JSON list of C-alpha atoms in Angstrom, two decimals:
[
{"chain": "A", "resi": 1, "resn": "MET", "atom": "CA", "xyz": [0.00, 0.00, 0.00]},
{"chain": "A", "resi": 2, "resn": "LEU", "atom": "CA", "xyz": [1.34, 3.39, -0.92]},
{"chain": "A", "resi": 3, "resn": "LEU", "atom": "CA", "xyz": [1.65, 5.88, 1.89]},
{"chain": "A", "resi": 4, "resn": "GLU", "atom": "CA", "xyz": [2.11, 9.60, 1.83]},
{"chain": "A", "resi": 5, "resn": "THR", "atom": "CA", "xyz": [3.09, 11.97, 4.56]},
{"chain": "A", "resi": 6, "resn": "VAL", "atom": "CA", "xyz": [0.52, 14.52, 5.62]},
{"chain": "A", "resi": 7, "resn": "VAL", "atom": "CA", "xyz": [1.38, 17.34, 7.99]},
{"chain": "A", "resi": 8, "resn": "VAL", "atom": "CA", "xyz": [-1.37, 17.98, 10.52]},
{"chain": "A", "resi": 9, "resn": "VAL", "atom": "CA", "xyz": [-1.43, 21.34, 12.25]},
{"chain": "A", "resi": 10, "resn": "ALA", "atom": "CA", "xyz": [-4.00, 22.29, 14.86]},
{"chain": "A", "resi": 11, "resn": "ALA", "atom": "CA", "xyz": [-4.67, 25.42, 16.82]},
{"chain": "A", "resi": 12, "resn": "ILE", "atom": "CA", "xyz": [-4.71, 24.59, 20.52]},
{"chain": "A", "resi": 13, "resn": "SER", "atom": "CA", "xyz": [-5.66, 26.37, 23.69]},
{"chain": "A", "resi": 14, "resn": "SER", "atom": "CA", "xyz": [-3.29, 24.73, 26.19]},
{"chain": "A", "resi": 15, "resn": "SER", "atom": "CA", "xyz": [0.33, 23.69, 26.49]},
{"chain": "A", "resi": 16, "resn": "VAL", "atom": "CA", "xyz": [-0.48, 19.98, 26.76]},
{"chain": "A", "resi": 17, "resn": "PRO", "atom": "CA", "xyz": [-0.47, 17.74, 23.67]},
{"chain": "A", "resi": 18, "resn": "SER", "atom": "CA", "xyz": [-3.79, 17.84, 21.84]},
{"chain": "A", "resi": 19, "resn": "ARG", "atom": "CA", "xyz": [-5.72, 14.81, 20.65]},
{"chain": "A", "resi": 20, "resn": "ILE", "atom": "CA", "xyz": [-7.56, 15.44, 17.39]},
{"chain": "A", "resi": 21, "resn": "ARG", "atom": "CA", "xyz": [-9.30, 13.31, 14.78]},
{"chain": "A", "resi": 22, "resn": "ILE", "atom": "CA", "xyz": [-8.44, 13.72, 11.11]},
{"chain": "A", "resi": 23, "resn": "PRO", "atom": "CA", "xyz": [-10.52, 12.40, 8.18]},
{"chain": "A", "resi": 24, "resn": "ILE", "atom": "CA", "xyz": [-8.91, 9.67, 6.12]},
{"chain": "A", "resi": 25, "resn": "TYR", "atom": "CA", "xyz": [-11.54, 8.61, 3.56]},
{"chain": "A", "resi": 26, "resn": "ARG", "atom": "CA", "xyz": [-15.26, 8.67, 2.93]},
{"chain": "A", "resi": 27, "resn": "VAL", "atom": "CA", "xyz": [-17.54, 5.63, 3.12]},
{"chain": "A", "resi": 28, "resn": "GLY", "atom": "CA", "xyz": [-21.04, 6.29, 1.82]},
{"chain": "A", "resi": 29, "resn": "GLY", "atom": "CA", "xyz": [-20.96, 9.85, 3.12]},
{"chain": "A", "resi": 30, "resn": "PHE", "atom": "CA", "xyz": [-19.37, 8.88, 6.45]},
{"chain": "A", "resi": 31, "resn": "THR", "atom": "CA", "xyz": [-15.82, 10.09, 7.05]},
{"chain": "A", "resi": 32, "resn": "GLN", "atom": "CA", "xyz": [-13.53, 7.54, 8.64]},
{"chain": "A", "resi": 33, "resn": "SER", "atom": "CA", "xyz": [-10.92, 9.11, 10.83]},
{"chain": "A", "resi": 34, "resn": "MET", "atom": "CA", "xyz": [-7.90, 8.42, 12.96]},
{"chain": "A", "resi": 35, "resn": "SER", "atom": "CA", "xyz": [-7.05, 9.89, 16.32]},
{"chain": "A", "resi": 36, "resn": "LEU", "atom": "CA", "xyz": [-3.70, 11.62, 16.75]},
{"chain": "A", "resi": 37, "resn": "LEU", "atom": "CA", "xyz": [-1.88, 12.98, 19.74]},
{"chain": "A", "resi": 38, "resn": "LEU", "atom": "CA", "xyz": [-0.20, 16.10, 18.44]},
{"chain": "A", "resi": 39, "resn": "PRO", "atom": "CA", "xyz": [2.91, 17.43, 20.18]},
{"chain": "A", "resi": 40, "resn": "VAL", "atom": "CA", "xyz": [2.88, 21.10, 21.05]},
{"chain": "A", "resi": 41, "resn": "VAL", "atom": "CA", "xyz": [5.29, 23.20, 18.99]},
{"chain": "A", "resi": 42, "resn": "SER", "atom": "CA", "xyz": [4.36, 26.60, 20.40]},
{"chain": "A", "resi": 43, "resn": "SER", "atom": "CA", "xyz": [1.86, 28.09, 22.84]},
{"chain": "A", "resi": 44, "resn": "ASP", "atom": "CA", "xyz": [-0.99, 27.85, 20.31]},
{"chain": "A", "resi": 45, "resn": "ILE", "atom": "CA", "xyz": [0.09, 25.29, 17.65]},
{"chain": "A", "resi": 46, "resn": "ALA", "atom": "CA", "xyz": [0.38, 21.50, 17.66]},
{"chain": "A", "resi": 47, "resn": "LYS", "atom": "CA", "xyz": [1.89, 19.78, 14.65]},
{"chain": "A", "resi": 48, "resn": "ALA", "atom": "CA", "xyz": [2.74, 16.26, 13.46]},
{"chain": "A", "resi": 49, "resn": "SER", "atom": "CA", "xyz": [3.58, 14.38, 10.28]},
{"chain": "A", "resi": 50, "resn": "VAL", "atom": "CA", "xyz": [1.36, 11.38, 9.65]},
{"chain": "A", "resi": 51, "resn": "ARG", "atom": "CA", "xyz": [1.63, 8.58, 7.09]},
{"chain": "A", "resi": 52, "resn": "VAL", "atom": "CA", "xyz": [-1.75, 7.75, 5.54]},
{"chain": "A", "resi": 53, "resn": "PRO", "atom": "CA", "xyz": [-2.74, 5.43, 2.68]},
{"chain": "A", "resi": 54, "resn": "THR", "atom": "CA", "xyz": [-2.56, 7.42, -0.55]},
{"chain": "A", "resi": 55, "resn": "ALA", "atom": "CA", "xyz": [-5.28, 5.30, -2.09]},
{"chain": "A", "resi": 56, "resn": "HIS", "atom": "CA", "xyz": [-7.81, 6.20, 0.60]},
{"chain": "A", "resi": 57, "resn": "ARG", "atom": "CA", "xyz": [-7.03, 9.80, 1.34]},
{"chain": "A", "resi": 58, "resn": "GLY", "atom": "CA", "xyz": [-9.57, 12.10, -0.25]},
{"chain": "A", "resi": 59, "resn": "LYS", "atom": "CA", "xyz": [-11.36, 9.43, -2.32]},
{"chain": "A", "resi": 60, "resn": "SER", "atom": "CA", "xyz": [-14.63, 7.72, -1.58]},
{"chain": "A", "resi": 61, "resn": "ILE", "atom": "CA", "xyz": [-14.77, 3.93, -1.40]},
{"chain": "A", "resi": 62, "resn": "GLU", "atom": "CA", "xyz": [-17.00, 3.99, -4.48]},
{"chain": "A", "resi": 63, "resn": "VAL", "atom": "CA", "xyz": [-14.45, 5.95, -6.53]},
{"chain": "A", "resi": 64, "resn": "ARG", "atom": "CA", "xyz": [-11.62, 3.73, -5.34]},
{"chain": "A", "resi": 65, "resn": "PHE", "atom": "CA", "xyz": [-13.71, 0.63, -6.13]},
{"chain": "A", "resi": 66, "resn": "LYS", "atom": "CA", "xyz": [-14.34, 1.90, -9.66]},
{"chain": "A", "resi": 67, "resn": "ASP", "atom": "CA", "xyz": [-10.66, 2.70, -10.17]},
{"chain": "A", "resi": 68, "resn": "LEU", "atom": "CA", "xyz": [-9.56, -0.71, -8.90]},
{"chain": "A", "resi": 69, "resn": "SER", "atom": "CA", "xyz": [-12.22, -2.64, -10.82]},
{"chain": "A", "resi": 70, "resn": "ALA", "atom": "CA", "xyz": [-11.21, -0.86, -14.05]},
{"chain": "A", "resi": 71, "resn": "GLU", "atom": "CA", "xyz": [-7.56, -1.71, -13.35]},
{"chain": "A", "resi": 72, "resn": "TRP", "atom": "CA", "xyz": [-8.52, -5.33, -12.62]},
{"chain": "A", "resi": 73, "resn": "ARG", "atom": "CA", "xyz": [-10.58, -5.70, -15.81]},
{"chain": "A", "resi": 74, "resn": "GLU", "atom": "CA", "xyz": [-7.94, -4.05, -17.98]},
{"chain": "A", "resi": 75, "resn": "ASN", "atom": "CA", "xyz": [-5.14, -6.25, -16.67]},
{"chain": "A", "resi": 76, "resn": "THR", "atom": "CA", "xyz": [-6.95, -9.58, -16.39]},
{"chain": "A", "resi": 77, "resn": "ALA", "atom": "CA", "xyz": [-9.22, -9.64, -19.46]},
{"chain": "A", "resi": 78, "resn": "HIS", "atom": "CA", "xyz": [-6.79, -12.01, -21.20]},
{"chain": "A", "resi": 79, "resn": "LEU", "atom": "CA", "xyz": [-6.64, -14.45, -18.27]},
{"chain": "A", "resi": 80, "resn": "SER", "atom": "CA", "xyz": [-8.72, -17.62, -18.45]},
{"chain": "A", "resi": 81, "resn": "SER", "atom": "CA", "xyz": [-7.90, -18.69, -14.89]},
{"chain": "A", "resi": 82, "resn": "ILE", "atom": "CA", "xyz": [-10.38, -17.36, -12.33]},
{"chain": "A", "resi": 83, "resn": "THR", "atom": "CA", "xyz": [-7.74, -17.93, -9.65]},
{"chain": "A", "resi": 84, "resn": "ASP", "atom": "CA", "xyz": [-5.28, -15.71, -11.53]},
{"chain": "A", "resi": 85, "resn": "GLN", "atom": "CA", "xyz": [-7.97, -13.05, -11.94]},
{"chain": "A", "resi": 86, "resn": "ALA", "atom": "CA", "xyz": [-8.85, -13.18, -8.23]},
{"chain": "A", "resi": 87, "resn": "MET", "atom": "CA", "xyz": [-5.22, -13.02, -7.14]},
{"chain": "A", "resi": 88, "resn": "PHE", "atom": "CA", "xyz": [-4.59, -9.84, -9.13]},
{"chain": "A", "resi": 89, "resn": "PRO", "atom": "CA", "xyz": [-3.57, -7.08, -6.66]},
{"chain": "A", "resi": 90, "resn": "ALA", "atom": "CA", "xyz": [-6.41, -4.67, -7.57]},
{"chain": "A", "resi": 91, "resn": "TYR", "atom": "CA", "xyz": [-9.00, -7.42, -6.95]},
{"chain": "A", "resi": 92, "resn": "GLN", "atom": "CA", "xyz": [-7.38, -8.25, -3.62]},
{"chain": "A", "resi": 93, "resn": "ARG", "atom": "CA", "xyz": [-7.47, -4.57, -2.59]},
{"chain": "A", "resi": 94, "resn": "ILE", "atom": "CA", "xyz": [-11.20, -4.52, -3.41]},
{"chain": "A", "resi": 95, "resn": "ILE", "atom": "CA", "xyz": [-11.68, -7.52, -1.10]},
{"chain": "A", "resi": 96, "resn": "GLY", "atom": "CA", "xyz": [-9.71, -5.61, 1.52]},
{"chain": "A", "resi": 97, "resn": "PHE", "atom": "CA", "xyz": [-12.40, -2.91, 1.67]},
{"chain": "A", "resi": 98, "resn": "GLY", "atom": "CA", "xyz": [-14.75, -5.54, 3.10]},
{"chain": "A", "resi": 99, "resn": "ALA", "atom": "CA", "xyz": [-18.51, -5.10, 3.32]},
{"chain": "A", "resi": 100, "resn": "ALA", "atom": "CA", "xyz": [-18.30, -1.45, 2.21]},
{"chain": "A", "resi": 101, "resn": "VAL", "atom": "CA", "xyz": [-17.92, -2.59, -1.43]},
{"chain": "A", "resi": 102, "resn": "ILE", "atom": "CA", "xyz": [-20.77, -5.11, -1.49]},
{"chain": "A", "resi": 103, "resn": "PRO", "atom": "CA", "xyz": [-23.33, -2.58, -2.84]},
{"chain": "A", "resi": 104, "resn": "PHE", "atom": "CA", "xyz": [-20.91, -1.62, -5.63]},
{"chain": "A", "resi": 105, "resn": "ILE", "atom": "CA", "xyz": [-20.26, -5.24, -6.54]},
{"chain": "A", "resi": 106, "resn": "MET", "atom": "CA", "xyz": [-24.02, -5.88, -6.59]},
{"chain": "A", "resi": 107, "resn": "GLU", "atom": "CA", "xyz": [-24.45, -2.96, -8.99]},
{"chain": "A", "resi": 108, "resn": "GLU", "atom": "CA", "xyz": [-21.72, -4.43, -11.20]},
{"chain": "A", "resi": 109, "resn": "LEU", "atom": "CA", "xyz": [-23.46, -7.81, -11.21]},
{"chain": "A", "resi": 110, "resn": "ARG", "atom": "CA", "xyz": [-26.76, -6.17, -12.22]},
{"chain": "A", "resi": 111, "resn": "SER", "atom": "CA", "xyz": [-25.26, -4.13, -15.05]},
{"chain": "A", "resi": 112, "resn": "GLU", "atom": "CA", "xyz": [-22.43, -6.36, -16.33]},
{"chain": "A", "resi": 113, "resn": "PRO", "atom": "CA", "xyz": [-21.99, -9.75, -14.63]},
{"chain": "A", "resi": 114, "resn": "ASP", "atom": "CA", "xyz": [-18.33, -10.62, -14.10]},
{"chain": "A", "resi": 115, "resn": "GLN", "atom": "CA", "xyz": [-16.16, -12.70, -11.81]},
{"chain": "A", "resi": 116, "resn": "TRP", "atom": "CA", "xyz": [-17.09, -10.99, -8.52]},
{"chain": "A", "resi": 117, "resn": "PHE", "atom": "CA", "xyz": [-18.08, -14.26, -6.85]},
{"chain": "A", "resi": 118, "resn": "TRP", "atom": "CA", "xyz": [-14.69, -14.96, -5.26]},
{"chain": "A", "resi": 119, "resn": "ALA", "atom": "CA", "xyz": [-14.68, -11.48, -3.73]},
{"chain": "A", "resi": 120, "resn": "LEU", "atom": "CA", "xyz": [-18.24, -11.80, -2.45]},
{"chain": "A", "resi": 121, "resn": "LYS", "atom": "CA", "xyz": [-17.57, -15.20, -0.90]},
{"chain": "A", "resi": 122, "resn": "SER", "atom": "CA", "xyz": [-14.35, -13.89, 0.69]},
{"chain": "A", "resi": 123, "resn": "ILE", "atom": "CA", "xyz": [-16.05, -10.81, 2.12]},
{"chain": "A", "resi": 124, "resn": "THR", "atom": "CA", "xyz": [-19.32, -12.38, 3.28]},
{"chain": "A", "resi": 125, "resn": "GLY", "atom": "CA", "xyz": [-18.46, -16.01, 3.97]},
{"chain": "A", "resi": 126, "resn": "ALA", "atom": "CA", "xyz": [-21.65, -16.89, 2.08]},
{"chain": "A", "resi": 127, "resn": "ASP", "atom": "CA", "xyz": [-22.10, -18.87, -1.14]},
{"chain": "A", "resi": 128, "resn": "PRO", "atom": "CA", "xyz": [-25.69, -18.75, -2.41]},
{"chain": "A", "resi": 129, "resn": "VAL", "atom": "CA", "xyz": [-24.86, -20.38, -5.78]},
{"chain": "A", "resi": 130, "resn": "VAL", "atom": "CA", "xyz": [-26.28, -23.88, -6.21]},
{"chain": "A", "resi": 131, "resn": "ASP", "atom": "CA", "xyz": [-23.99, -26.50, -7.76]},
{"chain": "A", "resi": 132, "resn": "SER", "atom": "CA", "xyz": [-26.05, -26.74, -10.94]},
{"chain": "A", "resi": 133, "resn": "ASP", "atom": "CA", "xyz": [-25.47, -23.01, -11.63]},
{"chain": "A", "resi": 134, "resn": "ARG", "atom": "CA", "xyz": [-21.68, -23.04, -11.18]},
{"chain": "A", "resi": 135, "resn": "GLY", "atom": "CA", "xyz": [-19.98, -21.84, -14.35]},
{"chain": "A", "resi": 136, "resn": "ASN", "atom": "CA", "xyz": [-23.07, -19.97, -15.53]},
{"chain": "A", "resi": 137, "resn": "ILE", "atom": "CA", "xyz": [-22.13, -16.32, -14.89]},
{"chain": "A", "resi": 138, "resn": "ARG", "atom": "CA", "xyz": [-25.67, -14.96, -15.27]},
{"chain": "A", "resi": 139, "resn": "ALA", "atom": "CA", "xyz": [-27.19, -17.57, -12.95]},
{"chain": "A", "resi": 140, "resn": "MET", "atom": "CA", "xyz": [-24.41, -17.05, -10.40]},
{"chain": "A", "resi": 141, "resn": "ALA", "atom": "CA", "xyz": [-24.94, -13.28, -10.59]},
{"chain": "A", "resi": 142, "resn": "ALA", "atom": "CA", "xyz": [-28.70, -13.76, -10.09]},
{"chain": "A", "resi": 143, "resn": "ALA", "atom": "CA", "xyz": [-28.06, -15.90, -7.00]},
{"chain": "A", "resi": 144, "resn": "TRP", "atom": "CA", "xyz": [-25.78, -13.26, -5.48]},
{"chain": "A", "resi": 145, "resn": "ILE", "atom": "CA", "xyz": [-28.15, -10.41, -6.35]},
{"chain": "A", "resi": 146, "resn": "SER", "atom": "CA", "xyz": [-30.96, -12.33, -4.62]},
{"chain": "A", "resi": 147, "resn": "TRP", "atom": "CA", "xyz": [-28.66, -12.87, -1.62]},
{"chain": "A", "resi": 148, "resn": "GLY", "atom": "CA", "xyz": [-27.80, -9.16, -1.64]},
{"chain": "A", "resi": 149, "resn": "ARG", "atom": "CA", "xyz": [-31.48, -8.15, -1.62]},
{"chain": "A", "resi": 150, "resn": "SER", "atom": "CA", "xyz": [-32.24, -10.47, 1.30]},
{"chain": "A", "resi": 151, "resn": "HIS", "atom": "CA", "xyz": [-29.29, -9.03, 3.25]},
{"chain": "A", "resi": 152, "resn": "GLY", "atom": "CA", "xyz": [-30.00, -5.37, 2.50]},
{"chain": "A", "resi": 153, "resn": "TYR", "atom": "CA", "xyz": [-27.25, -4.79, -0.07]},
{"chain": "A", "resi": 154, "resn": "ALA", "atom": "CA", "xyz": [-29.18, -4.70, -3.35]}
]
């Protein structure tokens, strides 16, 4: 994961270190944050350098998902192995976002079914696809979309 250094400066009203929360990324309108204890550099300023994930800072999960899914498609379209597709770093980073990406994957399955089943199974621990539908992308997508509706994601 790429990191970048961000300098955080806060106005303070005491000479003791200040604890503040800084936004890191947005999830469906909710800003995730991290808490920092800033050392005092003068009577009214606290300052620190913080390393944050470049990929998350300032981008919504939806935008990052779209960027990563485009990267995944572009770089794996020629691969016939589903395992190779699922092991591609962009796909793995999507899985790393966890349940926050399920609504975006469901939208993808509705508009253009693709190999999102590995990610969904990894994130949710579920597998709603019946054996007779395995290998049939549209039927597998329909099973996951139905699962998503019943679990509040679609």
